[in-house]
mmCIF file of N, CA and C in Angstrom:
data_model
loop_
_atom_site.group_PDB
_atom_site.id
_atom_site.type_symbol
_atom_site.label_atom_id
_atom_site.label_comp_id
_atom_site.label_asym_id
_atom_site.label_seq_id
_atom_site.Cartn_x
_atom_site.Cartn_y
_atom_site.Cartn_z
ATOM 1 N N MET A 1 0.848 -0.951 0.091
ATOM 2 C CA MET A 1 -0.117 0.169 0.402
ATOM 3 C C MET A 1 0.913 1.222 -0.337
ATOM 4 N N LEU A 2 0.411 2.645 -0.648
ATOM 5 C CA LEU A 2 1.296 3.411 -0.795
ATOM 6 C C LEU A 2 0.827 4.370 0.516
ATOM 7 N N ASN A 3 2.313 5.252 1.000
ATOM 8 C CA ASN A 3 1.971 6.156 2.021
ATOM 9 C C ASN A 3 1.469 7.107 1.617
ATOM 10 N N CYS A 4 1.395 8.234 2.259
ATOM 11 C CA CYS A 4 0.316 9.534 2.268
ATOM 12 C C CYS A 4 1.401 10.582 1.139
ATOM 13 N N HIS A 5 2.529 10.123 1.393
ATOM 14 C CA HIS A 5 3.507 10.897 0.859
ATOM 15 C C HIS A 5 3.592 10.465 -0.772
ATOM 16 N N LYS A 6 3.445 9.043 -0.843
ATOM 17 C CA LYS A 6 3.610 8.876 -2.493
ATOM 18 C C LYS A 6 2.309 8.790 -3.113
ATOM 19 N N THR A 7 1.310 8.922 -2.489
ATOM 20 C CA THR A 7 -0.238 8.847 -3.189
ATOM 21 C C THR A 7 -0.293 10.363 -3.413
ATOM 22 N N THR A 8 0.211 11.258 -2.355
ATOM 23 C CA THR A 8 -0.353 12.788 -2.917
ATOM 24 C C THR A 8 0.584 13.258 -4.213
ATOM 25 N N GLU A 9 2.058 12.726 -4.332
ATOM 26 C CA GLU A 9 2.912 12.947 -5.316
ATOM 27 C C GLU A 9 2.198 12.227 -6.552
ATOM 28 N N LEU A 10 1.572 11.124 -6.719
ATOM 29 C CA LEU A 10 0.827 10.501 -7.983
ATOM 30 C C LEU A 10 -0.181 11.379 -8.403
ATOM 31 N N ILE A 11 -1.221 11.797 -6.986
ATOM 32 C CA ILE A 11 -2.321 12.530 -7.704
ATOM 33 C C ILE A 11 -1.641 13.600 -8.139
ATOM 34 N N SER A 12 -1.180 14.499 -7.729
ATOM 35 C CA SER A 12 -0.385 15.595 -8.236
ATOM 36 C C SER A 12 0.066 15.604 -9.787
ATOM 37 N N GLN A 13 0.884 14.117 -9.983
ATOM 38 C CA GLN A 13 1.565 13.781 -11.489
ATOM 39 C C GLN A 13 0.232 13.669 -12.519
ATOM 40 N N GLY A 14 -0.905 13.496 -11.796
ATOM 41 C CA GLY A 14 -1.677 12.483 -12.624
ATOM 42 C C GLY A 14 -2.489 13.838 -13.169
ATOM 43 N N GLN A 15 -2.336 15.316 -12.711
ATOM 44 C CA GLN A 15 -3.074 16.356 -13.101
ATOM 45 C C GLN A 15 -2.689 16.396 -14.926
ATOM 46 N N ASP A 16 -1.105 15.820 -14.723
ATOM 47 C CA ASP A 16 0.181 16.185 -15.812
ATOM 48 C C ASP A 16 0.716 15.429 -16.798
ATOM 49 N N ARG A 17 -0.055 14.296 -16.412
ATOM 50 C CA ARG A 17 0.275 13.073 -17.403
ATOM 51 C C ARG A 17 -0.629 12.032 -16.780
ATOM 52 N N SER A 18 -0.751 10.942 -17.957
ATOM 53 C CA SER A 18 -2.008 9.903 -17.750
ATOM 54 C C SER A 18 -0.854 8.626 -16.877
ATOM 55 N N LEU A 19 -1.607 8.375 -15.491
ATOM 56 C CA LEU A 19 -1.223 7.479 -14.707
ATOM 57 C C LEU A 19 -1.584 6.154 -15.392
ATOM 58 N N THR A 20 -0.739 5.334 -14.768
ATOM 59 C CA THR A 20 -0.759 3.850 -15.203
ATOM 60 C C THR A 20 -1.853 2.963 -14.414
ATOM 61 N N TRP A 21 -2.483 2.038 -14.889
ATOM 62 C CA TRP A 21 -3.755 1.303 -14.532
ATOM 63 C C TRP A 21 -3.348 1.050 -12.519
ATOM 64 N N LEU A 22 -1.895 0.463 -12.522
ATOM 65 C CA LEU A 22 -1.403 0.144 -11.524
ATOM 66 C C LEU A 22 -1.629 1.433 -10.279
ATOM 67 N N GLU A 23 -1.182 2.402 -10.630
ATOM 68 C CA GLU A 23 -1.048 3.927 -10.116
ATOM 69 C C GLU A 23 -2.286 4.011 -9.560
ATOM 70 N N LYS A 24 -3.241 4.388 -10.679
ATOM 71 C CA LYS A 24 -4.711 4.336 -10.131
ATOM 72 C C LYS A 24 -5.143 3.623 -9.153
ATOM 73 N N LEU A 25 -4.905 2.380 -9.430
ATOM 74 C CA LEU A 25 -5.371 1.638 -8.591
ATOM 75 C C LEU A 25 -4.844 1.486 -7.430
ATOM 76 N N ASN A 26 -3.691 1.630 -7.073
ATOM 77 C CA ASN A 26 -2.854 2.048 -5.582
ATOM 78 C C ASN A 26 -3.543 3.180 -5.096
ATOM 79 N N ILE A 27 -3.817 4.256 -6.027
ATOM 80 C CA ILE A 27 -4.095 5.591 -5.268
ATOM 81 C C ILE A 27 -5.706 4.853 -4.576
ATOM 82 N N ARG A 28 -6.728 4.340 -5.412
ATOM 83 C CA ARG A 28 -7.620 4.199 -5.246
ATOM 84 C C ARG A 28 -7.849 3.028 -3.807
ATOM 85 N N PHE A 29 -7.064 2.370 -3.504
ATOM 86 C CA PHE A 29 -7.011 1.760 -2.617
ATOM 87 C C PHE A 29 -6.510 2.384 -1.111
ATOM 88 N N HIS A 30 -5.289 3.403 -1.409
ATOM 89 C CA HIS A 30 -5.162 4.076 -0.239
ATOM 90 C C HIS A 30 -6.318 5.052 -0.045
ATOM 91 N N LEU A 31 -6.987 5.757 -0.884
ATOM 92 C CA LEU A 31 -8.022 6.859 -0.716
ATOM 93 C C LEU A 31 -9.060 6.145 0.101
ATOM 94 N N LEU A 32 -9.302 4.707 -0.139
ATOM 95 C CA LEU A 32 -10.467 4.271 0.732
ATOM 96 C C LEU A 32 -10.108 4.569 2.550
ATOM 97 N N PHE A 33 -8.789 4.316 2.576
ATOM 98 C CA PHE A 33 -8.562 4.332 4.100
ATOM 99 C C PHE A 33 -7.860 5.735 4.671
ATOM 100 N N CYS A 34 -7.739 6.523 3.968
ATOM 101 C CA CYS A 34 -7.194 8.288 4.224
ATOM 102 C C CYS A 34 -8.009 8.810 3.732
ATOM 103 N N ASP A 35 -8.555 9.876 4.997
ATOM 104 C CA ASP A 35 -9.063 10.895 4.746
ATOM 105 C C ASP A 35 -8.433 12.232 4.161
ATOM 106 N N GLY A 36 -7.028 12.380 4.780
ATOM 107 C CA GLY A 36 -6.249 13.697 4.323
ATOM 108 C C GLY A 36 -6.419 13.319 2.960
ATOM 109 N N CYS A 37 -5.660 12.205 2.420
ATOM 110 C CA CYS A 37 -5.194 12.466 0.909
ATOM 111 C C CYS A 37 -6.987 12.763 0.305
ATOM 112 N N ARG A 38 -7.868 11.934 0.938
ATOM 113 C CA ARG A 38 -9.325 12.325 0.025
ATOM 114 C C ARG A 38 -9.027 13.441 -0.079
ATOM 115 N N HIS A 39 -9.283 14.484 1.082
ATOM 116 C CA HIS A 39 -9.083 15.874 0.717
ATOM 117 C C HIS A 39 -8.414 16.479 0.118
ATOM 118 N N PHE A 40 -6.894 16.153 0.044
ATOM 119 C CA PHE A 40 -5.805 16.538 -0.836
ATOM 120 C C PHE A 40 -6.721 16.340 -2.391
ATOM 121 N N LYS A 41 -6.739 15.003 -3.036
ATOM 122 C CA LYS A 41 -7.215 15.216 -4.285
ATOM 123 C C LYS A 41 -8.614 15.792 -4.334
ATOM 124 N N GLN A 42 -9.550 15.995 -3.722
ATOM 125 C CA GLN A 42 -10.632 17.061 -3.963
ATOM 126 C C GLN A 42 -10.123 18.426 -3.840
ATOM 127 N N ASN A 43 -9.064 18.747 -3.348
ATOM 128 C CA ASN A 43 -8.679 20.023 -3.357
ATOM 129 C C ASN A 43 -8.133 20.364 -4.964
ATOM 130 N N MET A 44 -7.612 19.171 -5.124
ATOM 131 C CA MET A 44 -6.666 19.214 -6.618
ATOM 132 C C MET A 44 -7.444 19.470 -7.622
ATOM 133 N N GLN A 45 -8.645 18.642 -7.207
ATOM 134 C CA GLN A 45 -9.368 18.661 -8.602
ATOM 135 C C GLN A 45 -10.351 20.058 -8.527
ATOM 136 N N ASP A 46 -10.773 20.626 -7.341
ATOM 137 C CA ASP A 46 -11.360 21.647 -7.272
ATOM 138 C C ASP A 46 -10.501 22.971 -7.941
ATOM 139 N N MET A 47 -9.195 22.758 -7.376
ATOM 140 C CA MET A 47 -8.338 23.845 -7.785
ATOM 141 C C MET A 47 -8.355 23.815 -9.495
ATOM 142 N N ARG A 48 -7.958 23.101 -9.937
ATOM 143 C CA ARG A 48 -8.063 22.980 -11.325
ATOM 144 C C ARG A 48 -9.062 23.119 -12.329
ATOM 145 N N TYR A 49 -10.536 23.060 -11.453
ATOM 146 C CA TYR A 49 -11.836 23.580 -12.031
ATOM 147 C C TYR A 49 -11.986 24.883 -12.209
ATOM 148 N N PHE A 50 -11.191 25.603 -10.908
ATOM 149 C CA PHE A 50 -11.672 26.974 -10.800
ATOM 150 C C PHE A 50 -10.589 27.462 -11.703
ATOM 151 N N VAL A 51 -9.502 27.017 -11.839
ATOM 152 C CA VAL A 51 -8.375 27.722 -12.997
ATOM 153 C C VAL A 51 -9.089 27.584 -14.325
ATOM 154 N N SER A 52 -9.315 26.186 -14.431
ATOM 155 C CA SER A 52 -9.572 26.444 -15.912
ATOM 156 C C SER A 52 -11.199 27.512 -16.018
ATOM 157 N N GLN A 53 -12.008 27.276 -15.019
ATOM 158 C CA GLN A 53 -13.022 28.448 -15.327
ATOM 159 C C GLN A 53 -12.464 29.963 -15.606
ATOM 160 N N HIS A 54 -11.689 30.259 -14.910
ATOM 161 C CA HIS A 54 -11.223 31.595 -14.905
ATOM 162 C C HIS A 54 -10.698 31.802 -16.134
ATOM 163 N N PHE A 55 -9.857 31.215 -16.875
ATOM 164 C CA PHE A 55 -9.057 31.217 -17.996
ATOM 165 C C PHE A 55 -10.121 30.988 -19.389
ATOM 166 N N ASN A 56 -11.212 30.011 -18.994
ATOM 167 C CA ASN A 56 -11.692 29.922 -19.919
ATOM 168 C C ASN A 56 -12.869 31.239 -20.412
ATOM 169 N N ARG A 57 -12.984 32.012 -19.636
ATOM 170 C CA ARG A 57 -13.925 33.211 -19.172
ATOM 171 C C ARG A 57 -13.737 34.283 -19.926
ATOM 172 N N LYS A 58 -11.993 34.323 -20.425
ATOM 173 C CA LYS A 58 -11.340 35.541 -20.908
ATOM 174 C C LYS A 58 -11.184 35.467 -22.245
#
């Protein structure tokens, strides 16, 4: 099982590249048990959405 450091690193990398199916599976498994990493993932998704909305308005 991934630790939190590796999980957040992969979540961040997933914003810029396609993750392998094994990386995705490991992240999903970790997120089942870790509230902090679930919140981190949600915050990353929210930030990406709000930034894209800001630049799409211009």
